[in-house]
Short mmCIF file of C-alpha atoms in Angstrom, two decimals:
data_model
loop_
_atom_site.label_atom_id
_atom_site.label_comp_id
_atom_site.label_asym_id
_atom_site.label_seq_id
_atom_site.Cartn_x
_atom_site.Cartn_y
_atom_site.Cartn_z
CA UNK A 465 45.15 64.14 64.73
CA UNK A 466 44.79 62.63 68.60
CA UNK A 467 47.48 61.69 70.84
CA UNK A 468 47.76 60.92 74.36
CA UNK A 469 49.62 60.87 77.67
CA UNK A 470 50.92 57.43 78.92
CA UNK A 471 49.28 55.82 81.84
CA UNK A 472 46.87 57.93 81.78
CA UNK A 473 42.87 58.34 80.00
CA UNK A 474 43.62 61.85 78.57
CA UNK A 475 43.85 62.86 75.42
CA UNK A 476 44.65 65.98 73.29
CA UNK A 477 43.09 66.02 69.19
CA UNK A 478 44.35 68.51 67.10
CA UNK A 479 42.58 71.81 65.29
CA UNK A 480 43.62 72.00 61.85
CA UNK A 481 43.65 74.68 58.73
CA UNK A 482 43.29 73.56 55.20
CA UNK A 483 46.66 74.02 54.70
CA UNK A 484 47.02 71.09 57.88
CA UNK A 485 48.94 73.52 60.93
CA UNK A 486 47.46 73.34 64.07
CA UNK A 487 45.42 76.20 64.90
CA UNK A 488 43.17 74.50 67.78
CA UNK A 489 44.00 71.82 70.52
CA UNK A 490 41.25 69.48 72.73
CA UNK A 491 42.16 68.48 75.51
CA UNK A 492 39.66 65.51 76.98
CA UNK A 493 40.00 64.50 80.75
CA UNK A 494 39.80 61.04 81.25
CA UNK A 495 38.88 59.39 84.59
CA UNK A 496 38.16 55.51 85.59
CA UNK A 497 34.67 55.32 87.73
CA UNK A 498 34.57 52.67 90.08
CA UNK A 499 30.76 51.82 91.64
CA UNK A 500 29.67 52.71 87.15
CA UNK A 501 28.77 48.46 87.50
CA UNK A 502 26.45 48.09 90.31
CA UNK A 503 23.62 48.92 87.32
CA UNK A 504 24.66 45.76 85.25
CA UNK A 505 26.40 43.96 87.45
CA UNK A 506 23.73 40.91 88.43
CA UNK A 507 23.20 40.69 84.12
CA UNK A 508 27.44 40.23 83.70
CA UNK A 509 27.81 38.24 86.04
CA UNK A 510 25.51 35.90 84.56
CA UNK A 511 27.50 35.85 81.44
CA UNK A 512 25.35 37.34 78.89
CA UNK A 513 27.01 39.29 76.28
CA UNK A 514 26.03 42.26 76.44
CA UNK A 515 25.62 45.41 74.04
CA UNK A 516 25.52 49.36 75.03
CA UNK A 517 23.71 51.93 73.31
CA UNK A 518 23.80 56.05 73.81
CA UNK A 519 24.75 59.06 72.27
CA UNK A 520 28.14 60.63 72.93
CA UNK A 521 29.46 61.69 75.99
CA UNK A 522 26.81 59.55 78.21
CA UNK A 523 29.37 57.61 79.53
CA UNK A 524 29.47 54.01 77.33
CA UNK A 525 33.29 53.75 77.32
CA UNK A 526 33.25 54.39 80.84
CA UNK A 527 30.94 51.51 81.36
CA UNK A 528 33.24 49.27 79.50
CA UNK A 529 35.75 50.04 81.83
CA UNK A 530 35.20 48.54 84.78
CA UNK A 531 32.82 46.11 83.47
CA UNK A 532 36.48 44.25 82.35
CA UNK A 533 38.04 44.75 86.20
CA UNK A 534 34.93 44.09 87.96
CA UNK A 535 35.34 40.94 85.41
CA UNK A 536 39.37 40.37 86.02
CA UNK A 537 39.62 41.48 88.92
CA UNK A 538 35.95 40.39 91.40
CA UNK A 539 35.09 37.65 88.73
CA UNK A 540 38.33 35.99 88.14
CA UNK A 541 38.21 35.97 84.23
CA UNK A 542 40.18 36.58 81.92
CA UNK A 543 39.36 39.11 79.02
CA UNK A 544 40.89 40.70 76.76
CA UNK A 545 40.41 44.39 75.34
CA UNK A 546 40.64 45.19 71.52
CA UNK A 547 40.90 48.97 71.97
CA UNK A 548 41.35 50.37 68.50
CA UNK A 549 41.21 54.76 69.17
CA UNK A 550 42.99 53.85 73.51
CA UNK A 551 39.68 55.45 75.43
CA UNK A 552 39.35 52.10 77.15
CA UNK A 553 42.62 51.71 78.35
CA UNK A 554 44.84 55.19 77.60
CA UNK A 555 47.72 55.48 75.58
CA UNK A 556 50.50 54.18 75.73
CA UNK A 557 52.21 50.87 76.57
CA UNK A 558 51.85 50.50 79.91
CA UNK A 559 47.43 50.33 79.86
CA UNK A 560 45.30 52.77 82.34
CA UNK A 561 44.66 50.91 85.83
CA UNK A 562 41.35 51.27 85.66
CA UNK A 563 40.63 48.19 83.74
CA UNK A 564 42.39 46.40 86.57
CA UNK A 565 44.61 42.93 85.33
CA UNK A 566 42.51 43.20 81.87
CA UNK A 567 44.77 42.60 78.42
CA UNK A 568 44.71 45.57 76.49
CA UNK A 569 45.47 44.47 72.40
CA UNK A 570 45.46 48.02 70.04
CA UNK A 571 44.62 48.43 66.80
CA UNK A 572 46.84 49.49 64.89
CA UNK A 573 44.39 50.62 62.30
CA UNK A 574 40.95 51.47 63.06
CA UNK A 575 39.98 49.16 60.63
CA UNK A 576 41.71 46.33 61.36
CA UNK A 577 39.52 46.39 64.59
CA UNK A 578 38.09 42.80 63.41
CA UNK A 579 40.82 40.87 62.49
CA UNK A 580 42.28 41.75 66.46
CA UNK A 581 39.38 40.40 67.02
CA UNK A 582 39.98 37.63 65.53
CA UNK A 583 43.30 37.23 66.70
CA UNK A 584 42.46 37.85 70.65
CA UNK A 585 39.90 34.66 70.03
CA UNK A 586 42.72 32.36 68.49
CA UNK A 587 45.52 33.25 70.36
CA UNK A 588 44.45 34.42 73.63
CA UNK A 589 42.19 32.05 75.07
CA UNK A 590 39.62 34.62 76.26
CA UNK A 591 36.74 34.34 78.82
CA UNK A 592 35.44 37.73 77.82
CA UNK A 593 36.08 40.37 75.27
CA UNK A 594 35.56 44.20 75.80
CA UNK A 595 34.77 46.03 72.47
CA UNK A 596 34.83 49.84 71.87
CA UNK A 597 32.76 51.21 68.82
CA UNK A 598 30.83 48.72 66.89
CA UNK A 599 30.41 50.14 62.90
CA UNK A 600 31.17 48.36 60.83
CA UNK A 601 29.32 45.24 58.89
CA UNK A 602 33.06 42.93 59.55
CA UNK A 603 33.17 44.34 62.48
CA UNK A 604 29.16 42.85 63.20
CA UNK A 605 29.95 39.55 61.31
CA UNK A 606 33.68 38.85 63.89
CA UNK A 607 31.18 39.59 66.83
CA UNK A 608 29.30 37.15 65.13
CA UNK A 609 32.31 34.08 65.59
CA UNK A 610 33.52 35.31 68.77
CA UNK A 611 29.58 34.93 69.93
CA UNK A 612 29.36 32.04 68.26
CA UNK A 613 32.59 30.82 70.08
CA UNK A 614 31.19 30.60 73.17
CA UNK A 615 33.32 33.52 74.32
CA UNK A 616 31.59 36.47 76.59
CA UNK A 617 31.25 39.44 74.84
CA UNK A 618 30.72 43.36 75.90
CA UNK A 619 30.32 46.11 73.50
CA UNK A 620 29.45 49.37 72.19
CA UNK A 621 27.51 50.84 69.36
CA UNK A 622 26.78 53.58 67.30
CA UNK A 623 22.86 54.38 67.91
CA UNK A 624 20.47 55.22 70.66
CA UNK A 625 17.50 52.79 70.82
CA UNK A 626 16.70 49.16 69.82
CA UNK A 627 15.19 50.69 67.15
CA UNK A 628 17.73 52.75 65.81
CA UNK A 629 19.92 49.85 65.35
CA UNK A 630 17.75 47.45 63.98
CA UNK A 631 16.83 49.94 61.07
CA UNK A 632 20.99 49.50 61.18
CA UNK A 633 21.49 47.29 57.91
CA UNK A 634 25.18 47.08 58.58
CA UNK A 635 23.99 46.27 62.17
CA UNK A 636 20.90 45.04 62.46
CA UNK A 637 22.34 41.30 62.29
CA UNK A 638 23.66 42.16 65.77
CA UNK A 639 20.17 41.86 66.91
CA UNK A 640 18.99 38.82 64.75
CA UNK A 641 18.98 41.39 61.37
CA UNK A 642 15.67 41.14 59.46
CA UNK A 643 14.10 39.61 56.52
CA UNK A 644 11.10 39.78 54.26
CA UNK A 645 8.57 36.30 54.94
CA UNK A 646 5.32 34.97 52.73
CA UNK A 647 3.37 33.96 55.75
CA UNK A 648 0.35 31.02 53.92
CA UNK A 649 -3.40 31.74 54.24
CA UNK A 650 -3.77 30.32 57.59
CA UNK A 651 -0.97 32.04 59.40
CA UNK A 652 -2.18 35.39 57.80
CA UNK A 653 -5.13 34.60 59.49
CA UNK A 654 -4.32 33.98 62.84
CA UNK A 655 -1.77 36.99 63.55
CA UNK A 656 -4.63 39.45 61.48
CA UNK A 657 -1.56 40.33 59.10
CA UNK A 658 -0.76 40.50 55.76
CA UNK A 659 0.98 38.40 54.44
CA UNK A 660 4.44 39.82 53.63
CA UNK A 661 5.81 40.27 56.63
CA UNK A 662 9.42 41.29 58.19
CA UNK A 663 10.53 38.84 60.90
CA UNK A 664 14.02 37.95 62.42
CA UNK A 665 16.40 36.38 60.41
CA UNK A 666 18.87 34.86 62.67
CA UNK A 667 19.52 34.43 66.26
CA UNK A 668 20.86 38.18 67.72
CA UNK A 669 24.16 38.17 68.84
CA UNK A 670 24.15 40.01 71.65
CA UNK A 671 21.53 38.76 74.59
CA UNK A 672 21.23 41.43 76.07
CA UNK A 673 20.23 45.20 75.20
CA UNK A 674 21.19 48.10 77.56
CA UNK A 675 19.81 51.81 76.65
CA UNK A 676 21.40 54.20 78.29
CA UNK A 677 19.90 57.55 78.88
CA UNK A 678 21.92 58.83 81.40
CA UNK A 679 25.17 58.78 83.78
CA UNK A 680 23.18 57.00 86.37
CA UNK A 681 19.56 56.23 83.94
CA UNK A 682 19.60 53.47 81.92
CA UNK A 683 17.04 51.09 79.93
CA UNK A 684 17.95 46.49 80.26
CA UNK A 685 15.89 44.21 77.38
CA UNK A 686 16.42 41.22 79.50
CA UNK A 687 15.61 39.51 75.85
CA UNK A 688 16.93 40.81 72.24
CA UNK A 689 15.35 38.38 70.73
CA UNK A 690 11.80 38.79 71.66
CA UNK A 691 12.55 42.12 71.70
CA UNK A 692 13.30 42.43 68.03
CA UNK A 693 9.58 40.00 67.85
CA UNK A 694 7.36 42.13 69.65
CA UNK A 695 8.95 45.12 67.54
CA UNK A 696 8.81 43.88 64.47
CA UNK A 697 4.72 42.49 65.09
CA UNK A 698 3.67 45.99 66.55
CA UNK A 699 2.86 43.82 69.63
CA UNK A 700 3.55 45.67 72.63
CA UNK A 701 6.37 45.73 74.12
CA UNK A 702 8.60 46.80 77.51
CA UNK A 703 11.65 47.80 79.13
CA UNK A 704 13.07 47.54 82.65
CA UNK A 705 14.84 50.97 83.20
CA UNK A 706 17.16 51.40 86.46
CA UNK A 707 18.29 54.21 87.78
CA UNK A 708 20.76 55.07 91.43
CA UNK A 709 19.43 57.74 93.00
CA UNK A 710 21.89 60.10 94.80
CA UNK A 711 21.58 57.63 98.33
CA UNK A 712 23.06 54.91 96.77
CA UNK A 713 20.52 53.25 96.25
CA UNK A 714 19.13 51.21 93.10
CA UNK A 715 15.43 51.26 91.77
CA UNK A 716 13.64 49.36 88.48
CA UNK A 717 10.72 48.67 87.74
CA UNK A 718 8.93 48.12 84.26
CA UNK A 719 7.73 51.36 81.53
CA UNK A 720 6.55 50.61 77.98
CA UNK A 721 8.48 51.14 74.91
CA UNK A 722 6.74 54.53 72.75
CA UNK A 723 7.08 52.85 69.29
CA UNK A 724 8.32 55.72 67.31
CA UNK A 725 6.86 57.68 65.17
CA UNK A 726 7.18 58.26 61.50
CA UNK A 727 5.97 60.97 60.10
CA UNK A 728 4.20 60.94 56.82
CA UNK A 729 6.54 63.86 54.73
CA UNK A 730 5.45 67.82 54.02
CA UNK A 731 5.69 67.57 50.36
CA UNK A 732 5.80 64.11 48.50
CA UNK A 733 5.20 64.05 44.68
CA UNK A 734 1.97 62.98 44.13
CA UNK A 735 0.58 64.80 46.52
CA UNK A 736 2.10 68.49 44.33
CA UNK A 737 0.65 66.49 41.23
CA UNK A 738 -2.62 66.60 42.69
CA UNK A 739 -2.49 70.01 43.56
CA UNK A 740 -1.60 71.02 40.12
CA UNK A 741 -4.27 69.37 38.55
CA UNK A 742 -6.85 70.72 41.19
CA UNK A 743 -5.61 73.95 40.67
CA UNK A 744 -6.21 73.64 36.48
CA UNK A 745 -9.61 71.38 36.69
CA UNK A 746 -11.74 72.63 38.99
CA UNK A 747 -14.00 69.20 40.53
CA UNK A 748 -17.07 71.31 39.19
CA UNK A 749 -15.51 72.44 36.28
CA UNK A 750 -13.59 69.32 34.48
CA UNK A 751 -14.34 67.88 31.42
CA UNK A 752 -16.63 65.84 30.78
CA UNK A 753 -18.87 66.72 34.20
CA UNK A 754 -20.55 70.25 33.56
CA UNK A 755 -22.38 68.91 30.17
CA UNK A 756 -23.93 65.77 31.49
CA UNK A 757 -27.77 66.28 31.74
CA UNK A 758 -29.67 66.42 34.67
CA UNK A 759 -30.93 62.72 36.30
CA UNK A 760 -34.43 63.36 34.96
CA UNK A 761 -33.72 64.63 31.61
CA UNK A 762 -31.79 61.63 31.07
CA UNK A 763 -33.82 58.98 28.36
CA UNK A 764 -35.16 56.41 29.76
CA UNK A 765 -33.77 53.07 29.94
CA UNK A 766 -35.00 50.26 27.86
CA UNK A 767 -36.36 47.86 29.88
CA UNK A 768 -34.73 44.99 31.49
CA UNK A 769 -34.82 41.34 31.47
CA UNK A 770 -36.94 39.62 34.29
CA UNK A 771 -35.19 37.88 36.23
CA UNK A 772 -36.25 34.30 37.58
CA UNK A 773 -38.07 36.60 40.98
CA UNK A 774 -40.13 37.96 38.25
CA UNK A 775 -41.53 35.88 36.11
CA UNK A 776 -42.29 33.00 39.83
CA UNK A 777 -45.76 33.96 39.14
CA UNK A 778 -46.11 33.03 35.51
CA UNK A 779 -46.22 29.99 33.60
CA UNK A 780 -43.27 28.80 32.01
CA UNK A 781 -43.22 26.10 29.50
CA UNK A 782 -39.24 24.21 29.40
CA UNK A 783 -38.10 22.95 26.55
CA UNK A 784 -36.38 19.20 26.93
CA UNK A 785 -32.87 19.37 27.49
CA UNK A 786 -31.94 17.78 23.89
CA UNK A 787 -34.03 20.68 21.70
CA UNK A 788 -32.37 23.63 24.17
CA UNK A 789 -29.18 22.69 22.69
CA UNK A 790 -30.18 22.31 19.74
CA UNK A 791 -31.60 25.93 20.09
CA UNK A 792 -29.36 27.32 22.31
CA UNK A 793 -27.39 28.70 19.04
CA UNK A 794 -29.29 30.15 16.90
CA UNK A 795 -30.94 32.58 18.46
CA UNK A 796 -34.31 31.30 19.71
CA UNK A 797 -35.03 33.85 22.61
CA UNK A 798 -36.39 32.10 25.67
CA UNK A 799 -32.99 29.36 24.75
CA UNK A 800 -30.26 28.52 27.13
CA UNK A 801 -26.88 25.64 27.19
CA UNK A 802 -27.02 23.51 29.57
CA UNK A 803 -25.32 23.87 32.89
CA UNK A 804 -22.10 23.93 32.15
CA UNK A 805 -21.35 24.19 28.65
CA UNK A 806 -18.87 25.10 26.66
CA UNK A 807 -19.19 28.61 24.66
CA UNK A 808 -18.20 26.64 21.49
CA UNK A 809 -19.76 27.82 17.77
CA UNK A 810 -22.10 25.81 16.63
CA UNK A 811 -24.38 22.64 18.64
CA UNK A 812 -22.39 19.98 20.48
CA UNK A 813 -25.71 17.56 19.94
CA UNK A 814 -26.14 15.65 16.89
CA UNK A 815 -28.77 17.11 14.88
CA UNK A 816 -29.85 13.06 14.21
CA UNK A 817 -29.26 12.28 17.33
CA UNK A 818 -32.27 15.20 18.41
CA UNK A 819 -34.70 14.21 16.85
CA UNK A 820 -35.17 11.24 18.01
CA UNK A 821 -34.49 11.18 21.10
CA UNK A 822 -37.27 11.03 21.80
CA UNK A 823 -38.17 7.82 20.45
CA UNK A 824 -35.41 6.63 22.54
CA UNK A 825 -36.05 7.93 25.58
CA UNK A 826 -39.77 6.26 25.12
CA UNK A 827 -37.46 3.43 24.23
CA UNK A 828 -35.59 3.04 27.37
CA UNK A 829 -39.31 4.26 30.05
CA UNK A 830 -41.11 1.57 28.68
CA UNK A 831 -38.24 -0.79 28.36
CA UNK A 832 -38.54 0.19 32.35
CA UNK A 833 -41.93 -0.46 33.03
CA UNK A 834 -41.98 -3.78 31.13
CA UNK A 835 -38.92 -5.17 33.38
CA UNK A 836 -40.09 -3.71 36.68
CA UNK A 837 -43.14 -5.87 36.01
CA UNK A 838 -41.41 -8.61 35.16
CA UNK A 839 -39.50 -7.80 38.49
CA UNK A 840 -40.09 -9.45 41.81
CA UNK A 841 -41.46 -7.39 44.40
CA UNK A 842 -38.90 -4.92 45.95
CA UNK A 843 -36.30 -6.15 43.38
CA UNK A 844 -35.20 -4.15 39.54
CA UNK A 845 -33.83 -5.85 36.20
CA UNK A 846 -32.77 -2.34 35.30
CA UNK A 847 -29.00 -2.60 35.69
CA UNK A 848 -27.25 1.51 34.85
CA UNK A 849 -24.45 1.94 32.53
CA UNK A 850 -20.62 1.64 34.78
CA UNK A 851 -18.49 3.80 33.47
CA UNK A 852 -14.79 3.49 34.08
CA UNK A 853 -12.43 7.15 33.07
CA UNK A 854 -9.11 6.60 31.56
CA UNK A 855 -7.57 9.71 32.13
CA UNK A 856 -11.20 11.61 31.87
CA UNK A 857 -11.95 13.67 34.41
CA UNK A 858 -14.08 11.95 37.19
CA UNK A 859 -15.58 14.93 38.81
CA UNK A 860 -16.64 16.70 35.62
CA UNK A 861 -18.33 13.09 34.35
CA UNK A 862 -20.44 12.56 37.10
CA UNK A 863 -21.68 15.80 37.09
CA UNK A 864 -22.34 14.69 32.93
CA UNK A 865 -24.34 12.50 34.32
CA UNK A 866 -26.24 13.58 37.55
CA UNK A 867 -27.12 17.08 34.85
CA UNK A 868 -28.10 14.15 31.77
CA UNK A 869 -30.01 11.69 33.68
CA UNK A 870 -28.40 9.50 31.89
CA UNK A 871 -28.70 5.59 33.45
CA UNK A 872 -24.95 5.09 34.12
CA UNK A 873 -22.71 5.54 37.42
CA UNK A 874 -19.04 5.90 37.31
CA UNK A 875 -17.28 3.05 38.87
CA UNK A 876 -13.64 2.45 39.98
CA UNK A 877 -12.66 -1.17 38.32
CA UNK A 878 -12.16 -1.28 35.52
CA UNK A 879 -12.74 -5.42 34.94
CA UNK A 880 -16.45 -4.78 35.69
CA UNK A 881 -17.05 -1.95 33.66
CA UNK A 882 -19.29 -1.76 30.79
CA UNK A 883 -17.73 0.97 29.13
CA UNK A 884 -14.39 2.75 29.09
CA UNK A 885 -14.40 6.16 28.85
CA UNK A 886 -10.75 6.88 27.12
CA UNK A 887 -8.87 11.03 26.81
CA UNK A 888 -6.34 10.73 23.81
CA UNK A 889 -3.46 11.68 25.04
CA UNK A 890 -3.74 8.37 27.29
CA UNK A 891 -2.62 5.71 24.57
CA UNK A 892 0.81 5.90 24.78
CA UNK A 893 0.98 6.12 28.87
CA UNK A 894 -1.46 3.29 28.60
CA UNK A 895 -1.53 0.60 25.43
CA UNK A 896 -1.57 -2.14 27.35
CA UNK A 897 -5.15 -1.39 28.65
CA UNK A 898 -7.01 0.23 26.58
CA UNK A 899 -5.85 -2.34 23.99
CA UNK A 900 -6.90 -4.67 26.03
CA UNK A 901 -10.74 -2.31 26.20
CA UNK A 902 -9.99 -1.95 22.35
CA UNK A 903 -10.75 -5.84 22.00
CA UNK A 904 -13.06 -6.44 24.64
CA UNK A 905 -15.51 -3.23 22.84
CA UNK A 906 -15.42 -1.92 26.10
CA UNK A 907 -13.19 1.31 24.71
CA UNK A 908 -14.40 4.90 23.67
CA UNK A 909 -12.17 7.06 23.06
CA UNK A 910 -12.24 10.79 23.79
CA UNK A 911 -10.69 13.77 21.77
CA UNK A 912 -11.01 15.42 25.14
CA UNK A 913 -12.60 15.31 28.68
CA UNK A 914 -15.10 18.98 27.81
CA UNK A 915 -18.47 19.02 29.01
CA UNK A 916 -19.96 18.68 25.32
CA UNK A 917 -17.84 15.60 24.99
CA UNK A 918 -18.59 14.01 27.96
CA UNK A 919 -22.57 14.86 26.52
CA UNK A 920 -21.94 12.90 23.90
CA UNK A 921 -20.66 10.18 24.83
CA UNK A 922 -23.02 9.67 27.53
CA UNK A 923 -26.01 10.78 25.15
CA UNK A 924 -24.55 7.60 22.76
CA UNK A 925 -25.74 5.42 25.14
CA UNK A 926 -28.95 5.97 25.09
CA UNK A 927 -28.11 4.92 21.20
CA UNK A 928 -29.49 1.35 20.69
CA UNK A 929 -26.97 0.08 18.10
CA UNK A 930 -25.15 3.27 17.74
CA UNK A 931 -21.32 3.46 17.50
CA UNK A 932 -19.23 4.70 20.29
CA UNK A 933 -16.44 6.85 18.20
CA UNK A 934 -15.84 9.88 18.52
CA UNK A 935 -14.60 11.64 15.11
#
């Protein structure tokens, strides 16, 4: 519904009714304004890719047209203009002189713009490609392909600011895209953020981003990658402002980018539900609240069990660990199982062995005293039993030894060990080692390496003549 006048930038658009008849016309006068690219000439000469954002009618196409002319005529580069709607170089086969010696490629249908972009790179060897209105995901992918081939891009896109482009799922790839990542504990602590954060997914297609506010006033992000990273991390973001004065001078200054405030919606389902609940059940009349008795009228609670701090000044009678092990499951008050024991039914210590433990302890102490008396000064003939764990949790075994006070220690040398604790599940994994240990009479098989089983095995080391068998 539009047509142009050959070799001009003017365009006439039709307004139709429901029957398709033309009932009105819109005549748009196009002009090629020289000098508008002076605000960005230093960036263009460096060969960086530039993306221009701005509202309709602010002068983006005029800036593109002048950039194409400067690059082709003054800098002598091979420039190709992909003109989909004939706004940059006008209608007709002969382009408008406003683009200088730049070549123009027309697009038959807007949906084929991305194909014409790729064709321009493959067939015409351009150094610069000028594109107007990148608006689809295919065009964004084509722009990335062109940038990866080392061609300078100058184009425009829908949006006004960098944040608008960042939240646009179709065009966010132009500035690198966004992805959700999970940080480690140390990195999240260093950043002072949550473990799940948003980060830039890839390098941006365009190196510089222009936010055109007015015809002679624009904001410049000279490093798009750093600007996107700062925005995603909520860090302070600065942009360079450039403005043309009435006398032609260009004024530059730094300006902080104000974060866009996202007000909470006035209507939220959970708020409405809470409001209806408060209206139906006032806070003072809610069920279960008015029936409570006052604090002074409540019945007194039974006294709590005295803590260790309350019993600190009272004399206590501490049972031996083998007696406490027998009475811990019988409901005897004050008795408790050794630290680290499992909550299982029954006692973890054999009743016969528990009855003989005082005699065993006395025999061990008498033997130790006799050996100490016979040993030379500074030496001792008492040797601790060395245990090698094969498949048994080493830390748990050491904890059981410290808890019971058994004269034993864990060794790393299997050949030098007096006893080898073998976990039953290790027989398939180490058949030769276990057979050798059984042949030497040092193997002791455990059904599991729980604390109860380890205590039983360690207590068995004190029993003289008691077989080391875990039944």
